[in-house]
Short mmCIF file of C-alpha atoms in Angstrom, two decimals:
data_model
loop_
_atom_site.label_atom_id
_atom_site.label_comp_id
_atom_site.label_asym_id
_atom_site.label_seq_id
_atom_site.Cartn_x
_atom_site.Cartn_y
_atom_site.Cartn_z
CA MET A 104 8.57 2.09 6.07
CA GLN A 105 10.71 2.24 9.23
CA ASP A 106 10.07 -1.46 9.75
CA TRP A 107 11.52 -2.20 6.30
CA TRP A 108 14.58 -0.09 7.04
CA THR A 109 15.16 -1.66 10.46
CA HIS A 110 14.78 -5.27 9.33
CA THR A 111 16.00 -5.11 5.72
CA GLY A 112 17.48 -1.84 4.47
CA ALA A 113 19.88 -1.26 7.36
CA SER A 114 21.56 -4.61 6.68
CA HIS A 115 22.41 -3.79 3.05
CA LEU A 116 26.09 -2.95 2.68
CA GLY A 117 27.68 -1.65 -0.52
CA ALA A 118 26.21 -1.45 -4.02
CA LEU A 119 22.93 -3.30 -4.57
CA HIS A 120 21.56 -5.14 -7.60
CA GLY A 121 18.29 -6.61 -8.83
CA ASP A 122 15.32 -6.69 -6.47
CA ASP A 123 17.34 -5.29 -3.55
CA LEU A 124 18.11 -2.21 -5.62
CA VAL A 125 14.46 -1.87 -6.72
CA GLU A 126 13.26 -2.08 -3.10
CA THR A 127 15.81 0.49 -1.92
CA CYS A 128 14.93 2.95 -4.72
CA SER A 129 11.23 2.52 -3.89
CA TYR A 130 11.95 3.10 -0.19
CA ILE A 131 13.80 6.35 -0.96
CA GLN A 132 10.96 7.70 -3.10
CA LEU A 133 8.19 6.70 -0.67
CA ALA A 134 10.11 8.06 2.32
CA ALA A 135 10.53 11.41 0.56
CA LEU A 136 6.85 11.42 -0.40
CA LEU A 137 5.81 10.86 3.23
CA GLY A 138 8.27 13.35 4.69
CA ILE A 139 10.44 10.76 6.47
CA ASP A 140 13.82 12.14 7.49
CA GLU A 141 16.48 10.08 5.68
CA ARG A 142 19.48 12.20 6.64
CA GLY A 143 20.81 9.62 9.10
CA GLN A 144 20.61 6.95 6.40
CA ARG A 145 21.95 8.97 3.48
CA ASP A 146 25.58 7.75 3.44
CA GLN A 147 24.49 4.12 3.44
CA LEU A 148 21.77 4.70 0.83
CA GLU A 149 24.23 6.46 -1.50
CA ALA A 150 26.61 3.49 -1.14
CA ASN A 151 23.70 1.15 -1.93
CA LEU A 152 22.85 3.04 -5.13
CA ASP A 153 26.41 3.62 -6.44
CA PRO A 154 25.66 5.27 -9.81
CA GLY A 155 29.27 4.62 -10.87
CA ALA A 156 28.30 0.98 -11.54
CA PRO A 157 25.04 1.37 -13.48
CA PRO A 158 22.76 -1.64 -14.06
CA SER A 159 22.42 -2.93 -17.62
CA ASP A 160 18.62 -2.67 -17.43
CA PRO A 161 17.80 0.88 -18.65
CA GLN A 162 14.59 1.17 -16.64
CA LEU A 163 16.38 0.11 -13.46
CA ALA A 164 19.09 2.65 -14.30
CA GLU A 165 16.39 5.32 -14.63
CA MET A 166 14.92 4.29 -11.26
CA LEU A 167 18.37 4.55 -9.69
CA ALA A 168 18.90 8.01 -11.19
CA GLU A 169 15.60 9.27 -9.79
CA ALA A 170 16.35 7.87 -6.34
CA TRP A 171 19.84 9.43 -6.43
CA SER A 172 18.33 12.81 -7.28
CA THR A 173 15.80 12.45 -4.46
CA LEU A 174 18.73 11.92 -2.06
CA HIS A 175 20.33 15.10 -3.48
CA GLY A 176 23.41 13.13 -4.45
CA ASP A 177 26.24 14.71 -6.44
CA PRO A 178 24.81 15.21 -9.99
CA ALA A 179 28.24 14.64 -11.56
CA ARG A 180 28.19 11.03 -10.35
CA LEU A 181 25.15 10.38 -12.56
CA ASP A 182 27.19 10.64 -15.78
CA PRO A 183 27.77 6.84 -16.07
CA LEU A 184 24.04 6.32 -15.63
CA ARG A 185 23.18 8.85 -18.33
CA ARG A 186 25.54 7.12 -20.74
CA GLU A 187 24.04 3.71 -19.91
CA ILE A 188 20.47 4.93 -20.48
CA THR A 189 21.38 6.69 -23.73
CA ARG A 190 23.19 3.59 -24.98
CA HIS A 191 19.89 1.65 -24.91
CA GLN A 192 17.78 4.33 -26.55
CA LEU A 193 16.01 3.22 -29.72
CA PRO A 194 16.00 5.29 -32.93
CA ASN A 195 12.46 6.47 -32.16
CA GLY A 196 13.61 7.83 -28.79
CA LEU A 197 12.00 5.12 -26.65
CA ILE A 198 13.91 3.01 -24.16
CA PRO A 199 13.20 -0.74 -24.27
CA ALA A 200 11.93 -2.55 -21.20
CA VAL A 201 14.12 -5.38 -19.93
CA GLN A 202 13.28 -5.59 -16.27
CA THR A 203 10.15 -7.57 -15.39
CA GLN A 204 10.01 -6.34 -11.81
CA LEU A 205 6.65 -4.61 -11.35
CA GLY A 206 7.65 -2.86 -8.17
CA ASP A 207 5.58 -2.71 -5.01
CA LEU A 208 2.09 -1.96 -6.25
CA GLN A 209 0.69 -2.61 -2.80
CA ALA A 210 2.89 0.09 -1.27
CA SER A 211 1.80 2.57 -3.93
CA GLN A 212 -1.82 1.62 -3.31
CA GLN A 213 -1.38 2.22 0.43
CA VAL A 214 0.11 5.65 -0.18
CA GLU A 215 -2.75 6.65 -2.48
CA THR A 216 -5.33 5.26 -0.03
CA LEU A 217 -3.73 7.23 2.79
CA ARG A 218 -3.74 10.40 0.71
CA SER A 219 -7.43 9.91 -0.06
CA LEU A 220 -8.38 9.20 3.57
CA ALA A 221 -6.44 12.27 4.73
CA ASP A 222 -8.08 14.44 2.04
CA LEU A 223 -4.72 15.04 0.35
CA PRO A 224 -4.32 15.26 -3.44
CA THR A 225 -3.83 11.86 -5.04
CA LEU A 226 -2.73 13.16 -8.44
CA ASP A 227 0.89 12.11 -8.94
CA PRO A 228 2.37 12.39 -12.46
CA LYS A 229 5.63 10.68 -11.45
CA LEU A 230 3.79 7.68 -10.01
CA ALA A 231 1.54 7.55 -13.10
CA ASP A 232 4.59 7.51 -15.38
CA ALA A 233 6.16 4.71 -13.34
CA LEU A 234 2.97 2.66 -13.53
CA ARG A 235 2.68 3.11 -17.28
CA ALA A 236 6.31 2.12 -17.70
CA HIS A 237 5.56 -1.26 -16.14
CA ARG A 238 2.21 -1.91 -17.81
CA SER A 239 3.66 -4.68 -19.98
CA ASP A 240 4.64 -6.58 -16.82
CA LEU A 241 1.01 -7.07 -15.79
CA GLY A 242 0.64 -10.13 -18.01
CA ARG A 243 3.37 -11.85 -16.00
CA SER A 244 2.04 -10.77 -12.63
CA GLY A 245 -0.24 -12.68 -10.29
CA PRO A 246 -4.01 -12.36 -9.88
CA GLY A 247 -5.11 -8.95 -8.72
CA ALA A 248 -2.26 -7.01 -10.33
CA SER A 249 -4.50 -5.56 -13.04
CA ALA A 250 -7.11 -4.36 -10.54
CA THR A 251 -4.48 -2.81 -8.28
CA TRP A 252 -2.62 -1.20 -11.19
CA LEU A 253 -5.82 0.31 -12.57
CA SER A 254 -7.00 1.61 -9.20
CA VAL A 255 -3.64 3.21 -8.36
CA LEU A 256 -3.35 4.75 -11.83
CA THR A 257 -6.90 6.09 -11.56
CA ALA A 258 -6.01 7.78 -8.28
CA ALA A 259 -2.72 9.13 -9.66
CA THR A 260 -4.25 10.55 -12.85
CA GLY A 261 -7.90 11.14 -12.06
CA GLY A 262 -8.74 8.71 -14.87
CA THR A 263 -7.28 8.53 -18.38
CA GLN A 264 -7.57 6.37 -21.47
CA ASP A 265 -5.24 3.85 -19.79
CA THR A 266 -7.70 3.30 -16.95
CA THR A 267 -10.58 2.52 -19.31
CA ASP A 268 -8.75 -0.26 -21.16
CA PRO A 269 -11.46 -2.95 -21.59
CA HIS A 270 -9.01 -5.87 -21.47
CA LEU A 271 -7.48 -4.81 -18.17
CA ARG A 272 -10.86 -3.98 -16.66
CA SER A 273 -12.19 -7.38 -17.70
CA ARG A 274 -9.16 -9.13 -16.23
CA ALA A 275 -9.57 -7.16 -13.00
CA ILE A 276 -13.01 -8.78 -12.62
CA THR A 277 -12.13 -12.31 -13.76
CA ASP A 278 -9.08 -12.44 -11.46
CA LEU A 279 -11.42 -12.33 -8.45
CA PRO A 280 -11.52 -15.71 -6.64
CA SER A 281 -14.80 -17.53 -7.23
CA THR A 282 -14.77 -18.86 -3.65
CA LEU A 283 -14.28 -16.76 -0.54
CA SER A 284 -12.50 -18.90 2.05
CA VAL A 285 -9.93 -18.56 4.79
CA ASP A 286 -7.26 -19.01 2.10
CA THR A 287 -8.59 -16.39 -0.33
CA ALA A 288 -10.16 -13.81 2.02
CA GLN A 289 -7.28 -11.34 2.04
CA SER A 290 -6.71 -11.35 -1.72
CA TRP A 291 -10.47 -11.27 -2.39
CA ALA A 292 -10.95 -8.25 -0.12
CA GLY A 293 -8.05 -6.39 -1.75
CA MET A 294 -9.41 -7.01 -5.24
CA VAL A 295 -12.94 -6.01 -4.23
CA SER A 296 -11.63 -2.69 -2.86
CA ALA A 297 -9.89 -2.05 -6.18
CA LEU A 298 -13.03 -2.94 -8.17
CA GLU A 299 -15.11 -0.58 -6.06
CA THR A 300 -12.61 2.22 -6.67
CA LEU A 301 -12.96 1.55 -10.41
CA HIS A 302 -16.78 1.36 -10.21
CA LEU A 303 -16.66 -2.15 -11.63
CA PRO A 304 -19.18 -4.87 -10.71
CA VAL A 305 -18.24 -7.45 -8.08
CA PRO A 306 -19.39 -10.92 -9.15
CA ALA A 307 -21.31 -13.14 -6.75
CA VAL A 308 -18.95 -15.28 -4.70
CA ARG A 309 -19.40 -18.66 -3.05
CA VAL A 310 -18.55 -18.40 0.66
CA ALA A 311 -16.88 -21.27 2.49
CA SER A 312 -17.33 -20.02 6.05
CA TRP A 313 -14.61 -20.55 8.67
CA PRO A 314 -14.66 -20.28 12.46
CA ALA A 315 -13.44 -17.17 14.29
CA ASP A 316 -11.21 -19.32 16.48
CA THR A 317 -7.86 -17.52 16.12
CA PRO A 318 -6.85 -13.85 15.79
CA GLU A 319 -5.93 -14.43 12.14
CA HIS A 320 -9.24 -16.12 11.36
CA ARG A 321 -11.15 -13.30 13.07
CA TYR A 322 -9.21 -10.71 11.10
CA LEU A 323 -10.02 -12.45 7.82
CA ARG A 324 -13.69 -12.60 8.81
CA TYR A 325 -13.65 -8.84 9.46
CA LEU A 326 -12.39 -8.28 5.93
CA ALA A 327 -15.02 -10.62 4.51
CA ILE A 328 -17.87 -9.08 6.52
CA ALA A 329 -17.05 -5.54 5.40
CA ASP A 330 -16.86 -6.32 1.69
CA LEU A 331 -19.71 -8.84 1.63
CA ALA A 332 -21.90 -6.21 3.27
CA GLU A 333 -20.79 -3.53 0.81
CA THR A 334 -21.55 -5.81 -2.15
CA GLY A 335 -24.90 -7.05 -0.83
CA GLN A 336 -23.71 -10.62 -0.22
CA LEU A 337 -23.50 -10.78 3.58
CA ALA A 338 -26.22 -13.44 3.79
CA ALA A 339 -23.75 -15.95 2.35
CA LEU A 340 -21.59 -15.78 5.52
CA ARG A 341 -22.80 -17.72 8.56
CA ALA A 342 -23.09 -15.84 11.88
CA PRO A 343 -21.30 -12.59 10.96
CA GLY A 344 -22.05 -11.07 14.36
CA THR A 345 -23.79 -7.84 15.28
CA PRO A 346 -22.43 -4.32 14.73
CA ASN A 347 -21.99 -3.76 18.48
CA GLU A 348 -20.17 -7.08 18.91
CA LEU A 349 -17.73 -6.23 16.11
CA ALA A 350 -17.21 -2.71 17.45
CA ALA A 351 -16.47 -4.05 20.94
CA GLN A 352 -13.90 -6.43 19.46
CA GLY A 353 -12.32 -3.53 17.56
CA ILE A 354 -12.05 -1.43 20.73
CA ASP A 355 -10.48 -4.34 22.61
CA LEU A 356 -7.99 -4.92 19.79
CA LEU A 357 -6.97 -1.27 19.81
CA ALA A 358 -6.55 -1.35 23.59
CA GLY A 359 -4.32 -4.39 23.73
CA GLY A 360 -3.74 -5.82 20.28
CA SER A 361 -3.21 -4.60 16.75
CA LEU A 362 -4.23 -1.28 15.17
CA HIS A 363 -4.45 -3.02 11.79
CA GLN A 364 -6.85 -5.66 13.12
CA ALA A 365 -8.82 -3.10 15.14
CA ALA A 366 -9.42 -1.04 12.01
CA ALA A 367 -10.67 -4.14 10.18
CA ALA A 368 -13.12 -4.96 13.00
CA LEU A 369 -14.41 -1.38 13.19
CA THR A 370 -14.75 -1.15 9.41
CA ALA A 371 -16.79 -4.38 9.50
CA ALA A 372 -18.97 -2.91 12.28
CA ALA A 373 -19.52 0.26 10.24
CA ALA A 374 -20.46 -1.82 7.19
CA LEU A 375 -23.21 -3.35 9.36
CA HIS A 376 -24.38 0.19 10.25
CA TRP A 377 -22.69 0.60 13.62
CA HIS A 378 -23.06 4.20 14.83
CA PRO A 379 -20.38 5.18 17.36
CA THR A 380 -21.50 7.16 20.38
CA ARG A 381 -19.59 10.15 21.72
CA SER A 382 -18.16 7.81 24.37
CA ASP A 383 -17.02 5.39 21.65
CA ARG A 384 -15.28 8.22 19.78
CA ASP A 385 -13.54 9.52 22.87
CA ARG A 386 -12.39 6.03 23.86
CA LEU A 387 -11.01 5.18 20.42
CA LEU A 388 -9.27 8.52 19.94
CA THR A 389 -7.67 8.14 23.37
CA LEU A 390 -6.40 4.68 22.42
CA LEU A 391 -5.03 5.93 19.08
CA ARG A 392 -2.95 8.80 20.47
CA PRO A 393 -0.14 6.72 22.06
CA LEU A 394 0.32 4.86 18.76
CA GLN A 395 1.16 8.01 16.79
CA GLY A 396 4.66 9.31 16.26
CA CYS A 397 8.10 7.75 15.90
CA PRO A 398 11.54 9.40 15.60
CA GLY A 399 11.60 11.12 12.22
CA THR A 400 7.96 10.24 11.47
CA PRO A 401 5.75 12.17 13.92
CA ALA A 402 2.63 11.91 11.74
CA LEU A 403 2.75 8.13 11.24
CA PHE A 404 1.36 5.36 13.47
CA ARG A 405 2.72 2.09 14.87
CA ASP A 406 0.64 -1.09 14.91
CA ASN A 407 0.76 -1.58 18.70
CA ARG A 408 2.33 -0.13 21.83
CA LEU A 409 5.29 -2.52 21.73
CA ALA A 410 6.19 -1.76 18.10
CA GLN A 411 9.34 0.34 17.74
CA THR A 412 8.63 1.72 14.27
CA CYS A 413 5.78 3.47 12.47
CA ASP A 414 4.65 2.55 8.97
CA VAL A 415 2.26 3.50 6.18
CA TYR A 416 0.02 0.45 6.65
CA SER A 417 -0.67 1.25 10.32
CA THR A 418 -1.20 4.92 9.48
CA THR A 419 -3.74 3.98 6.82
CA SER A 420 -5.52 1.83 9.41
CA ALA A 421 -5.66 4.77 11.82
CA TRP A 422 -7.20 6.96 9.15
CA HIS A 423 -9.78 4.26 8.40
CA ILE A 424 -10.79 4.50 12.05
CA TYR A 425 -10.95 8.29 11.83
CA ARG A 426 -13.30 7.96 8.87
CA THR A 427 -15.44 5.41 10.72
CA LEU A 428 -15.72 7.84 13.63
CA GLY A 429 -16.55 10.75 11.33
CA VAL A 430 -13.53 12.82 12.35
CA THR A 431 -10.72 14.20 10.23
CA SER A 432 -7.89 13.55 12.70
CA GLY A 433 -7.20 12.72 16.30
CA THR A 434 -7.29 16.33 17.45
#
């Protein structure tokens, strides 16, 4: 979150349109959800939203109105937006969809995953409504969108008629790559996680093994090892390594590399039945502590000691490590 603001959001000046506006509205809502202090950014964010110049897309106008309310902006300035939304209302009371932007499903999935790992409630009616509003966009989205949409909606609602739609559930399975390779490993792993959340079967996959010769290749192997083990297909991957080898790599990565990659290595080790000792737990918790806390986000984590900002992805990785260690937090 802070990384997005530092590298993207802070450079936006004046009223925004299109995808820039969608991203900024999503940032405001996610920041509020995670308790990030936006007070120092409020003047710029209000200028970015500018409800006095409402977008012609009624759903984007609605998104802007919700973000403006989250910022506690002056309600009177929403009048042009209300008129714009009402102007598009159909006789039956519905508002037609014009915008094809699906929004950041991955960010929503990360938030729901983090809530689940931290034993926080995942039910979120506002998120569920937003997902349903963009359901028609799934047909124009890339592979994996159906699986992610269904898994996030299941978390946000606890399961409804929408999440049992046979067409979407079938597409969630058929979208899965038939070959697991260095090029498909990340998308395959993400889709498998969604299918497991939905209690859907994971089809057998052909594995085109790749060497662990670079940090990126090792990271992708960690993802593959964890999910191949969980789905009973580990034998298809050549030389996956031993649980202790993977755990040692994870500890080294946390000590001098990336929290995100360390969590992947440790999750792979756990999938191969690695059992951390008390010394392992103490070492990993000690390495995690300096990565927690940034200005305005004391509960979040950064990816490494040199990173200046904390984010949801790194925080989710930290909580994956907590779960692997069998603890509920770093305290």
